[in-house]
């Protein structure tokens, strides 16, 4: 099994994340809907699958952000944004 620390290097060699932010949000929304359906159906397994989808989307978002901004010392926010430099 691969160590979690190796995942960013593997994704970087593959050309970065394939899914955009809209797909990450869609997977999160699907996870919420599946978890809610699991609660309605009183199925712990379905709730766990929904929560797992939410965690998967969160991990994808963090890895995608890391790959997008690694090695770039500049602030990605516009300079006129609150808190921008």
mmCIF file with all atom_site columns, C-alpha atoms in Angstrom:
data_model
loop_
_atom_site.group_PDB
_atom_site.id
_atom_site.type_symbol
_atom_site.label_atom_id
_atom_site.label_alt_id
_atom_site.label_comp_id
_atom_site.label_asym_id
_atom_site.label_entity_id
_atom_site.label_seq_id
_atom_site.pdbx_PDB_ins_code
_atom_site.Cartn_x
_atom_site.Cartn_y
_atom_site.Cartn_z
_atom_site.occupancy
_atom_site.B_iso_or_equiv
_atom_site.pdbx_formal_charge
_atom_site.auth_seq_id
_atom_site.auth_comp_id
_atom_site.auth_asym_id
_atom_site.auth_atom_id
_atom_site.pdbx_PDB_model_num
ATOM 1  C CA . UNK A 1 1  ? 0.000   0.000  0.000   1.00 0.00 ? 1  UNK A CA 1
ATOM 2  C CA . UNK A 1 2  ? 1.245   3.482  -0.851  1.00 0.00 ? 2  UNK A CA 1
ATOM 3  C CA . UNK A 1 3  ? 2.026   5.890  1.963   1.00 0.00 ? 3  UNK A CA 1
ATOM 4  C CA . UNK A 1 4  ? -0.245  8.961  1.977   1.00 0.00 ? 4  UNK A CA 1
ATOM 5  C CA . UNK A 1 5  ? 2.777   11.261 1.623   1.00 0.00 ? 5  UNK A CA 1
ATOM 6  C CA . UNK A 1 6  ? 3.488   9.767  -1.828  1.00 0.00 ? 6  UNK A CA 1
ATOM 7  C CA . UNK A 1 7  ? 0.097   10.771 -3.260  1.00 0.00 ? 7  UNK A CA 1
ATOM 8  C CA . UNK A 1 8  ? 0.981   14.386 -4.257  1.00 0.00 ? 8  UNK A CA 1
ATOM 9  C CA . UNK A 1 9  ? 4.095   13.186 -6.091  1.00 0.00 ? 9  UNK A CA 1
ATOM 10 C CA . UNK A 1 10 ? 2.103   10.555 -7.970  1.00 0.00 ? 10 UNK A CA 1
ATOM 11 C CA . UNK A 1 11 ? -0.569  13.088 -8.944  1.00 0.00 ? 11 UNK A CA 1
ATOM 12 C CA . UNK A 1 12 ? 2.075   15.592 -10.047 1.00 0.00 ? 12 UNK A CA 1
ATOM 13 C CA . UNK A 1 13 ? 3.610   13.014 -12.390 1.00 0.00 ? 13 UNK A CA 1
ATOM 14 C CA . UNK A 1 14 ? 0.169   12.259 -13.784 1.00 0.00 ? 14 UNK A CA 1
ATOM 15 C CA . UNK A 1 15 ? -0.283  15.893 -14.806 1.00 0.00 ? 15 UNK A CA 1
ATOM 16 C CA . UNK A 1 16 ? -2.203  17.148 -11.804 1.00 0.00 ? 16 UNK A CA 1
ATOM 17 C CA . UNK A 1 17 ? -5.801  16.745 -10.791 1.00 0.00 ? 17 UNK A CA 1
ATOM 18 C CA . UNK A 1 18 ? -8.220  15.673 -13.495 1.00 0.00 ? 18 UNK A CA 1
ATOM 19 C CA . UNK A 1 19 ? -11.337 16.921 -11.728 1.00 0.00 ? 19 UNK A CA 1
ATOM 20 C CA . UNK A 1 20 ? -12.082 20.615 -11.381 1.00 0.00 ? 20 UNK A CA 1
ATOM 21 C CA . UNK A 1 21 ? -13.609 22.359 -8.381  1.00 0.00 ? 21 UNK A CA 1
ATOM 22 C CA . UNK A 1 22 ? -17.140 21.931 -9.716  1.00 0.00 ? 22 UNK A CA 1
ATOM 23 C CA . UNK A 1 23 ? -16.720 18.144 -9.615  1.00 0.00 ? 23 UNK A CA 1
ATOM 24 C CA . UNK A 1 24 ? -15.412 18.277 -6.053  1.00 0.00 ? 24 UNK A CA 1
ATOM 25 C CA . UNK A 1 25 ? -18.465 20.264 -4.967  1.00 0.00 ? 25 UNK A CA 1
ATOM 26 C CA . UNK A 1 26 ? -20.732 17.842 -6.833  1.00 0.00 ? 26 UNK A CA 1
ATOM 27 C CA . UNK A 1 27 ? -19.167 14.864 -5.020  1.00 0.00 ? 27 UNK A CA 1
ATOM 28 C CA . UNK A 1 28 ? -19.600 16.678 -1.692  1.00 0.00 ? 28 UNK A CA 1
ATOM 29 C CA . UNK A 1 29 ? -23.258 17.397 -2.463  1.00 0.00 ? 29 UNK A CA 1
ATOM 30 C CA . UNK A 1 30 ? -23.776 13.773 -3.502  1.00 0.00 ? 30 UNK A CA 1
ATOM 31 C CA . UNK A 1 31 ? -22.222 12.652 -0.215  1.00 0.00 ? 31 UNK A CA 1
ATOM 32 C CA . UNK A 1 32 ? -24.607 14.856 1.756   1.00 0.00 ? 32 UNK A CA 1
ATOM 33 C CA . UNK A 1 33 ? -27.609 13.532 -0.173  1.00 0.00 ? 33 UNK A CA 1
ATOM 34 C CA . UNK A 1 34 ? -26.513 9.907  0.259   1.00 0.00 ? 34 UNK A CA 1
ATOM 35 C CA . UNK A 1 35 ? -25.937 10.436 3.993   1.00 0.00 ? 35 UNK A CA 1
ATOM 36 C CA . UNK A 1 36 ? -29.366 12.057 4.378   1.00 0.00 ? 36 UNK A CA 1
ATOM 37 C CA . UNK A 1 37 ? -30.979 9.193  2.469   1.00 0.00 ? 37 UNK A CA 1
ATOM 38 C CA . UNK A 1 38 ? -29.179 6.773  4.768   1.00 0.00 ? 38 UNK A CA 1
ATOM 39 C CA . UNK A 1 39 ? -30.584 8.536  7.811   1.00 0.00 ? 39 UNK A CA 1
ATOM 40 C CA . UNK A 1 40 ? -34.097 8.415  6.349   1.00 0.00 ? 40 UNK A CA 1
ATOM 41 C CA . UNK A 1 41 ? -33.683 4.716  5.528   1.00 0.00 ? 41 UNK A CA 1
ATOM 42 C CA . UNK A 1 42 ? -32.029 4.072  8.920   1.00 0.00 ? 42 UNK A CA 1
ATOM 43 C CA . UNK A 1 43 ? -29.096 2.392  7.204   1.00 0.00 ? 43 UNK A CA 1
ATOM 44 C CA . UNK A 1 44 ? -25.748 2.922  8.885   1.00 0.00 ? 44 UNK A CA 1
ATOM 45 C CA . UNK A 1 45 ? -23.918 1.585  5.848   1.00 0.00 ? 45 UNK A CA 1
ATOM 46 C CA . UNK A 1 46 ? -25.492 4.150  3.508   1.00 0.00 ? 46 UNK A CA 1
ATOM 47 C CA . UNK A 1 47 ? -24.754 6.944  5.995   1.00 0.00 ? 47 UNK A CA 1
ATOM 48 C CA . UNK A 1 48 ? -21.133 5.778  6.157   1.00 0.00 ? 48 UNK A CA 1
ATOM 49 C CA . UNK A 1 49 ? -20.881 5.773  2.352   1.00 0.00 ? 49 UNK A CA 1
ATOM 50 C CA . UNK A 1 50 ? -22.237 9.339  2.246   1.00 0.00 ? 50 UNK A CA 1
ATOM 51 C CA . UNK A 1 51 ? -19.827 10.557 4.910   1.00 0.00 ? 51 UNK A CA 1
ATOM 52 C CA . UNK A 1 52 ? -17.017 8.745  3.093   1.00 0.00 ? 52 UNK A CA 1
ATOM 53 C CA . UNK A 1 53 ? -17.877 10.628 -0.101  1.00 0.00 ? 53 UNK A CA 1
ATOM 54 C CA . UNK A 1 54 ? -17.706 13.913 1.789   1.00 0.00 ? 54 UNK A CA 1
ATOM 55 C CA . UNK A 1 55 ? -14.275 13.032 3.200   1.00 0.00 ? 55 UNK A CA 1
ATOM 56 C CA . UNK A 1 56 ? -13.079 11.872 -0.236  1.00 0.00 ? 56 UNK A CA 1
ATOM 57 C CA . UNK A 1 57 ? -14.140 15.164 -1.821  1.00 0.00 ? 57 UNK A CA 1
ATOM 58 C CA . UNK A 1 58 ? -12.432 17.105 0.972   1.00 0.00 ? 58 UNK A CA 1
ATOM 59 C CA . UNK A 1 59 ? -9.208  15.164 0.438   1.00 0.00 ? 59 UNK A CA 1
ATOM 60 C CA . UNK A 1 60 ? -9.435  15.766 -3.321  1.00 0.00 ? 60 UNK A CA 1
ATOM 61 C CA . UNK A 1 61 ? -9.873  19.486 -2.683  1.00 0.00 ? 61 UNK A CA 1
ATOM 62 C CA . UNK A 1 62 ? -6.811  19.633 -0.414  1.00 0.00 ? 62 UNK A CA 1
ATOM 63 C CA . UNK A 1 63 ? -4.602  17.652 -2.802  1.00 0.00 ? 63 UNK A CA 1
ATOM 64 C CA . UNK A 1 64 ? -5.797  19.753 -5.745  1.00 0.00 ? 64 UNK A CA 1
ATOM 65 C CA . UNK A 1 65 ? -5.040  22.992 -3.896  1.00 0.00 ? 65 UNK A CA 1
ATOM 66 C CA . UNK A 1 66 ? -1.604  21.688 -2.923  1.00 0.00 ? 66 UNK A CA 1
ATOM 67 C CA . UNK A 1 67 ? -0.788  20.773 -6.517  1.00 0.00 ? 67 UNK A CA 1
ATOM 68 C CA . UNK A 1 68 ? -2.069  24.079 -7.891  1.00 0.00 ? 68 UNK A CA 1
ATOM 69 C CA . UNK A 1 69 ? -0.104  26.295 -5.500  1.00 0.00 ? 69 UNK A CA 1
ATOM 70 C CA . UNK A 1 70 ? 3.025   24.287 -4.683  1.00 0.00 ? 70 UNK A CA 1
ATOM 71 C CA . UNK A 1 71 ? 6.263   26.125 -5.332  1.00 0.00 ? 71 UNK A CA 1
ATOM 72 C CA . UNK A 1 72 ? 4.460   29.387 -6.097  1.00 0.00 ? 72 UNK A CA 1
ATOM 73 C CA . UNK A 1 73 ? 5.411   31.954 -3.483  1.00 0.00 ? 73 UNK A CA 1
ATOM 74 C CA . UNK A 1 74 ? 2.860   34.516 -4.630  1.00 0.00 ? 74 UNK A CA 1
ATOM 75 C CA . UNK A 1 75 ? -0.516  35.035 -3.031  1.00 0.00 ? 75 UNK A CA 1
ATOM 76 C CA . UNK A 1 76 ? -3.284  33.763 -5.385  1.00 0.00 ? 76 UNK A CA 1
ATOM 77 C CA . UNK A 1 77 ? -5.762  36.413 -4.189  1.00 0.00 ? 77 UNK A CA 1
ATOM 78 C CA . UNK A 1 78 ? -6.127  39.691 -6.113  1.00 0.00 ? 78 UNK A CA 1
ATOM 79 C CA . UNK A 1 79 ? -4.119  42.528 -4.604  1.00 0.00 ? 79 UNK A CA 1
ATOM 80 C CA . UNK A 1 80 ? -7.224  44.632 -3.945  1.00 0.00 ? 80 UNK A CA 1
ATOM 81 C CA . UNK A 1 81 ? -8.950  41.804 -2.045  1.00 0.00 ? 81 UNK A CA 1
ATOM 82 C CA . UNK A 1 82 ? -9.306  42.161 1.729   1.00 0.00 ? 82 UNK A CA 1
ATOM 83 C CA . UNK A 1 83 ? -6.154  40.747 3.270   1.00 0.00 ? 83 UNK A CA 1
ATOM 84 C CA . UNK A 1 84 ? -4.369  40.577 -0.103  1.00 0.00 ? 84 UNK A CA 1
ATOM 85 C CA . UNK A 1 85 ? -0.738  41.632 -0.282  1.00 0.00 ? 85 UNK A CA 1
#
